[in-house]
């Protein structure tokens, strides 16, 4: 299909009909899985051109692979991103991003409201390499402004924080970052790029855990970096030397030619195949899960024993207005709710009959977890408090089951948890 025809189609259609980079010998409708490590060449000169980057041929699957490249191209077509790189996990994508732009003595301005391993990476791992994490309230641009200085290499956030469900104003942050000459980097995993277009809200670098919605029901691990070529990398001490030759592509050039090659975290061809198929049904699955999540959030507010419900789609949510402006009526398929105590949360989880007790987000099955004792279980109570991780909170990742079935399970588990705590008291 010609590119001009493809570009005029809807995202759902483009996700299904993006053409292969080369014709398949057998006319396969699905991109074949190139489960190979190396690639044969006909001449020494051909090998030299490939290995030195003067041709686009594949040389080694730690660096590039046809199946992974096709997945990257599909994401590029769907998002309008200027370039896309796929990784072995969402965390790998985050690590590679900061290894490409951070340097000893620099700082990253971010929120304490981050997923556990992301927080640990910024607060502990990168600290050992001389990179400072400056935590502040990203919903207050004036606080962010105070934290940014000449050594700030990025402002980083999750567009809906996990599990605090905080939503910052991306346009306000973007305007500030432009003024300061700092890239805005966002983890957008909670709302997929088929319904939320991060580049339109001033995000320069988008990071996605493709393990979640994209994999098509937790089939595989993966991560993505999307570069919109909107940041002037002359402002980056680390990447400025590349701007003369590579201009807006300085970041992804650094990534492809050095960082991801040296760290060895490229996506596997099998994962790329699973996730390419996942892209085809992504929008349909997401809209259904988000619709069910909204319904459950509304119904849970009326359940006796539920102290509070936290979901940006609720009018009562403190960031509901900015959430609507950025995500419309689909602010993710994850909600949290509080019970009276940690003991009630444990009892609730033990009483579930349909909903699975597991980590991960956006499986086709609905999953429940107590974040404070699991994802954040190795953190000190002092750190958990600084991150607003409550012992009373349950996180629910909503899947594709019928809303009535899920609500019945939630209601009976809350009732049993409330009764047991009352009796115990």
XYZ file of N, CA and C in Angstrom, residues 128-248:
363
model
N 24.673 6.892 41.854
C 26.026 6.339 41.940
C 26.902 6.758 40.761
N 26.270 7.248 39.688
C 27.018 7.726 38.518
C 27.088 9.252 38.484
N 26.723 9.885 39.593
C 26.843 11.338 39.686
C 25.683 12.106 39.124
N 24.511 11.444 38.968
C 23.311 12.107 38.446
C 22.346 12.341 39.605
N 21.916 13.569 39.781
C 21.034 13.931 40.885
C 19.570 13.899 40.440
N 18.715 13.288 41.232
C 17.264 13.345 41.004
C 16.690 14.429 41.905
N 16.003 15.397 41.321
C 15.387 16.479 42.086
C 13.872 16.262 42.082
N 13.346 15.838 43.216
C 11.929 15.516 43.311
C 11.129 16.744 43.741
N 10.055 16.994 43.019
C 9.193 18.126 43.347
C 7.782 17.845 42.836
N 6.866 18.753 43.091
C 5.468 18.607 42.679
C 5.325 19.093 41.240
N 5.192 18.176 40.307
C 5.104 18.556 38.894
C 3.744 19.133 38.525
N 2.781 19.079 39.430
C 1.504 19.736 39.162
C 1.580 21.229 39.474
N 2.727 21.672 39.973
C 2.959 23.087 40.280
C 4.185 23.571 39.490
N 3.961 24.107 38.282
C 5.077 24.528 37.434
C 6.045 25.487 38.120
N 5.548 26.269 39.065
C 6.439 27.199 39.755
C 7.481 26.452 40.581
N 7.131 25.300 41.120
C 8.112 24.488 41.844
C 9.134 23.880 40.885
N 8.647 23.448 39.733
C 9.547 22.885 38.723
C 10.534 23.945 38.259
N 10.046 25.144 38.064
C 10.893 26.249 37.618
C 12.057 26.483 38.567
N 11.802 26.373 39.867
C 12.849 26.581 40.871
C 13.915 25.496 40.791
N 13.509 24.269 40.452
C 14.431 23.134 40.442
C 15.318 23.087 39.199
N 14.853 23.620 38.082
C 15.626 23.572 36.838
C 16.782 24.563 36.892
N 17.969 24.093 36.501
C 19.112 24.994 36.386
C 19.943 24.599 35.169
N 21.131 25.149 35.063
C 21.962 24.908 33.892
C 22.477 23.489 33.766
N 22.327 22.682 34.822
C 22.763 21.283 34.796
C 21.597 20.307 34.641
N 20.400 20.813 34.412
C 19.237 19.937 34.258
C 19.232 19.321 32.864
N 19.285 17.980 32.802
C 19.305 17.320 31.485
C 17.916 16.936 31.021
N 16.895 16.945 31.904
C 15.539 16.587 31.502
C 14.562 16.843 32.633
N 13.311 17.068 32.255
C 12.182 16.967 33.174
C 11.449 15.691 32.783
N 11.218 14.830 33.769
C 10.638 13.508 33.502
C 9.416 13.272 34.374
N 8.388 12.657 33.781
C 7.189 12.339 34.544
C 6.442 11.164 33.922
N 5.533 10.602 34.693
C 4.525 9.665 34.185
C 3.261 10.480 33.953
N 2.598 10.290 32.809
C 1.454 11.145 32.492
C 0.275 10.902 33.427
N 0.125 9.682 33.926
C -0.744 9.385 35.070
C 0.102 8.521 35.986
N 0.362 8.985 37.192
C 1.323 8.289 38.031
C 0.746 6.997 38.589
N 1.649 6.050 38.817
C 1.284 4.690 39.221
C 1.904 4.390 40.586
N 1.109 4.311 41.666
C -0.360 4.217 41.702
C -1.064 5.476 42.217
N -0.367 6.613 42.312
C -0.972 7.786 42.949
C -2.057 8.438 42.091
N -2.046 8.159 40.776
C -3.047 8.678 39.834
C -3.008 10.208 39.718
N -1.808 10.755 39.809
C -1.621 12.196 39.647
C -1.503 12.535 38.164
N -2.048 13.675 37.765
C -1.994 14.109 36.364
C -1.460 15.537 36.316
N -0.295 15.712 35.714
C 0.293 17.046 35.566
C -0.133 17.657 34.236
N -0.108 18.969 34.171
C -0.469 19.718 32.967
C 0.729 19.720 32.014
N 0.652 18.902 30.971
C 1.779 18.741 30.056
C 2.074 20.012 29.267
N 1.050 20.731 28.859
C 1.287 21.953 28.089
C 2.016 22.996 28.932
N 1.654 23.088 30.210
C 2.329 24.037 31.091
C 3.786 23.631 31.305
N 4.016 22.339 31.524
C 5.388 21.860 31.706
C 6.205 22.032 30.433
N 5.573 21.754 29.299
C 6.276 21.894 28.024
C 6.702 23.336 27.774
N 5.811 24.269 28.049
C 6.147 25.682 27.853
C 7.326 26.082 28.725
N 7.329 25.590 29.965
C 8.441 25.885 30.870
C 9.735 25.258 30.368
N 9.655 24.013 29.914
C 10.853 23.330 29.417
C 11.414 24.025 28.184
N 10.537 24.489 27.299
C 11.003 25.211 26.108
C 11.747 26.484 26.521
N 11.178 27.179 27.497
C 11.796 28.422 27.967
C 13.176 28.164 28.563
N 13.315 27.018 29.249
C 14.556 26.698 29.945
C 15.544 25.918 29.079
N 15.114 25.466 27.913
C 16.006 24.685 27.059
C 16.268 23.293 27.599
N 15.197 22.652 28.103
C 15.300 21.328 28.708
C 14.266 20.413 28.047
N 14.617 19.170 27.684
C 13.640 18.275 27.070
C 12.613 17.770 28.082
N 11.378 17.623 27.623
C 10.314 17.033 28.433
C 10.173 15.571 28.020
N 10.400 14.683 28.974
C 10.355 13.242 28.722
C 9.216 12.654 29.537
N 8.362 11.865 28.897
C 7.183 11.338 29.587
C 7.025 9.848 29.363
N 6.731 9.141 30.446
C 6.306 7.750 30.380
C 4.789 7.776 30.211
N 4.323 7.342 29.050
C 2.902 7.435 28.717
C 2.198 6.076 28.761
N 2.790 5.116 29.432
C 2.289 3.744 29.426
C 0.816 3.648 29.797
N 0.339 4.479 30.721
C -1.019 4.345 31.261
C -2.089 4.629 30.221
N -1.794 5.465 29.224
C -2.774 5.770 28.173
C -2.096 5.553 26.823
N -2.537 4.587 26.025
C -1.808 4.248 24.795
C -1.816 5.347 23.749
N -0.797 5.319 22.912
C -0.594 6.393 21.939
C -1.623 6.405 20.807
N -2.479 5.419 20.721
C -3.537 5.456 19.705
C -4.662 6.410 20.100
N -4.763 6.747 21.389
C -5.803 7.679 21.821
C -5.228 8.944 22.458
N -3.963 8.899 22.885
C -3.311 10.070 23.466
C -2.045 10.367 22.679
N -1.985 11.552 22.082
C -0.872 11.915 21.209
C 0.066 12.856 21.956
N 1.079 12.262 22.578
C 1.966 13.006 23.474
C 2.657 14.170 22.786
N 3.029 13.984 21.521
C 3.718 15.050 20.806
C 2.898 16.321 20.691
N 1.569 16.184 20.661
C 0.700 17.356 20.568
C 0.658 18.142 21.870
N 1.135 17.548 22.953
C 1.157 18.217 24.246
C 2.573 18.603 24.660
N 3.481 18.638 23.684
C 4.817 19.154 23.939
C 5.809 18.161 24.495
N 5.476 16.867 24.495
C 6.428 15.859 24.958
C 7.474 15.646 23.870
N 8.745 15.735 24.228
C 9.825 15.567 23.250
C 10.203 14.100 23.065
N 10.321 13.386 24.181
C 10.672 11.970 24.161
C 9.585 11.208 24.913
N 8.983 10.231 24.259
C 7.924 9.425 24.868
C 8.471 8.025 25.136
N 8.221 7.540 26.348
C 8.641 6.201 26.734
C 7.401 5.370 27.053
N 7.368 4.138 26.545
C 6.201 3.270 26.726
C 6.667 1.881 27.140
N 6.024 1.323 28.152
C 6.196 -0.102 28.424
C 5.212 -0.846 27.529
N 5.722 -1.410 26.442
C 4.841 -2.121 25.504
C 4.409 -3.474 26.047
N 4.969 -3.860 27.196
C 4.507 -5.046 27.908
C 3.023 -4.929 28.226
N 2.552 -3.716 28.411
C 1.208 -3.475 28.926
C 0.164 -3.605 27.803
N -0.488 -2.521 27.424
C -1.574 -2.622 26.440
C -1.127 -3.277 25.136
N 0.060 -2.910 24.662
C 0.456 -3.268 23.303
C 0.659 -4.764 23.127
N 1.150 -5.446 24.165
C 1.512 -6.855 23.985
C 0.314 -7.750 23.693
N -0.880 -7.243 23.917
C -2.059 -8.021 23.550
C -2.441 -9.051 24.583
N -2.331 -8.688 25.864
C -2.725 -9.610 26.914
C -1.552 -10.250 27.614
N -0.508 -9.464 27.880
C 0.654 -9.933 28.636
C 1.353 -11.106 27.963
N 1.523 -11.011 26.660
C 2.202 -12.079 25.920
C 3.712 -11.969 25.977
N 4.232 -10.747 26.258
C 5.671 -10.531 26.092
C 6.095 -9.233 26.761
N 7.392 -9.159 27.074
C 7.973 -7.946 27.624
C 8.465 -7.041 26.503
N 8.401 -5.736 26.745
C 8.933 -4.815 25.744
C 8.846 -3.374 26.194
N 9.609 -2.518 25.533
C 9.586 -1.087 25.797
C 9.881 -0.315 24.531
N 9.470 0.937 24.498
C 9.645 1.776 23.316
C 10.139 3.165 23.711
N 10.995 3.717 22.878
C 11.351 5.131 22.947
C 10.907 5.773 21.636
N 10.112 6.836 21.754
C 9.650 7.594 20.582
C 10.242 8.993 20.649
N 10.923 9.375 19.604
C 11.528 10.702 19.521
C 10.738 11.504 18.495
N 10.188 12.657 18.911
C 9.391 13.488 18.007
C 10.230 14.547 17.287
N 11.541 14.555 17.517
C 12.443 15.523 16.871
C 11.996 16.958 17.115
N 11.506 17.242 18.325
C 11.019 18.584 18.636
C 11.959 19.360 19.555
N 12.987 18.688 20.070
C 13.886 19.392 20.982
C 15.169 19.799 20.269
N 15.649 20.970 20.597
C 16.903 21.480 20.042
C 18.045 20.975 20.924
N 18.724 19.933 20.459
C 19.748 19.273 21.274
C 21.032 20.092 21.400
N 21.077 21.281 20.812
C 22.204 22.171 21.074
C 22.236 22.594 22.538
N 21.081 22.463 23.221
C 21.021 22.814 24.644
C 21.542 21.699 25.543
N 21.838 20.532 24.972
C 22.326 19.398 25.751
C 23.847 19.290 25.642
N 24.563 19.444 26.743
C 26.027 19.340 26.677
C 26.490 18.002 26.119
N 25.741 16.956 26.374
C 26.152 15.630 25.934
C 25.884 15.401 24.449
N 24.800 15.948 23.935
C 24.413 15.676 22.553
C 24.724 16.810 21.585
N 25.062 17.962 22.105
C 25.343 19.116 21.236
C 26.385 18.815 20.153
N 27.451 18.031 20.450
C 28.430 17.751 19.395
C 27.871 16.993 18.191
N 26.715 16.348 18.358
C 26.127 15.579 17.254
C 25.174 16.401 16.401
N 24.798 17.580 16.876
C 23.752 18.355 16.205
C 24.189 18.827 14.823
N 25.446 19.207 14.687
C 25.908 19.706 13.395
C 25.659 18.738 12.268
N 25.918 17.447 12.517
C 25.740 16.438 11.472
C 24.327 15.850 11.457
N 23.735 15.646 12.635
C 22.473 14.898 12.701
C 21.262 15.741 13.085
N 21.472 17.010 13.423
C 20.387 17.957 13.702
C 19.400 17.399 14.727
N 18.079 17.384 14.374
C 17.067 16.955 15.329
C 17.195 15.479 15.708
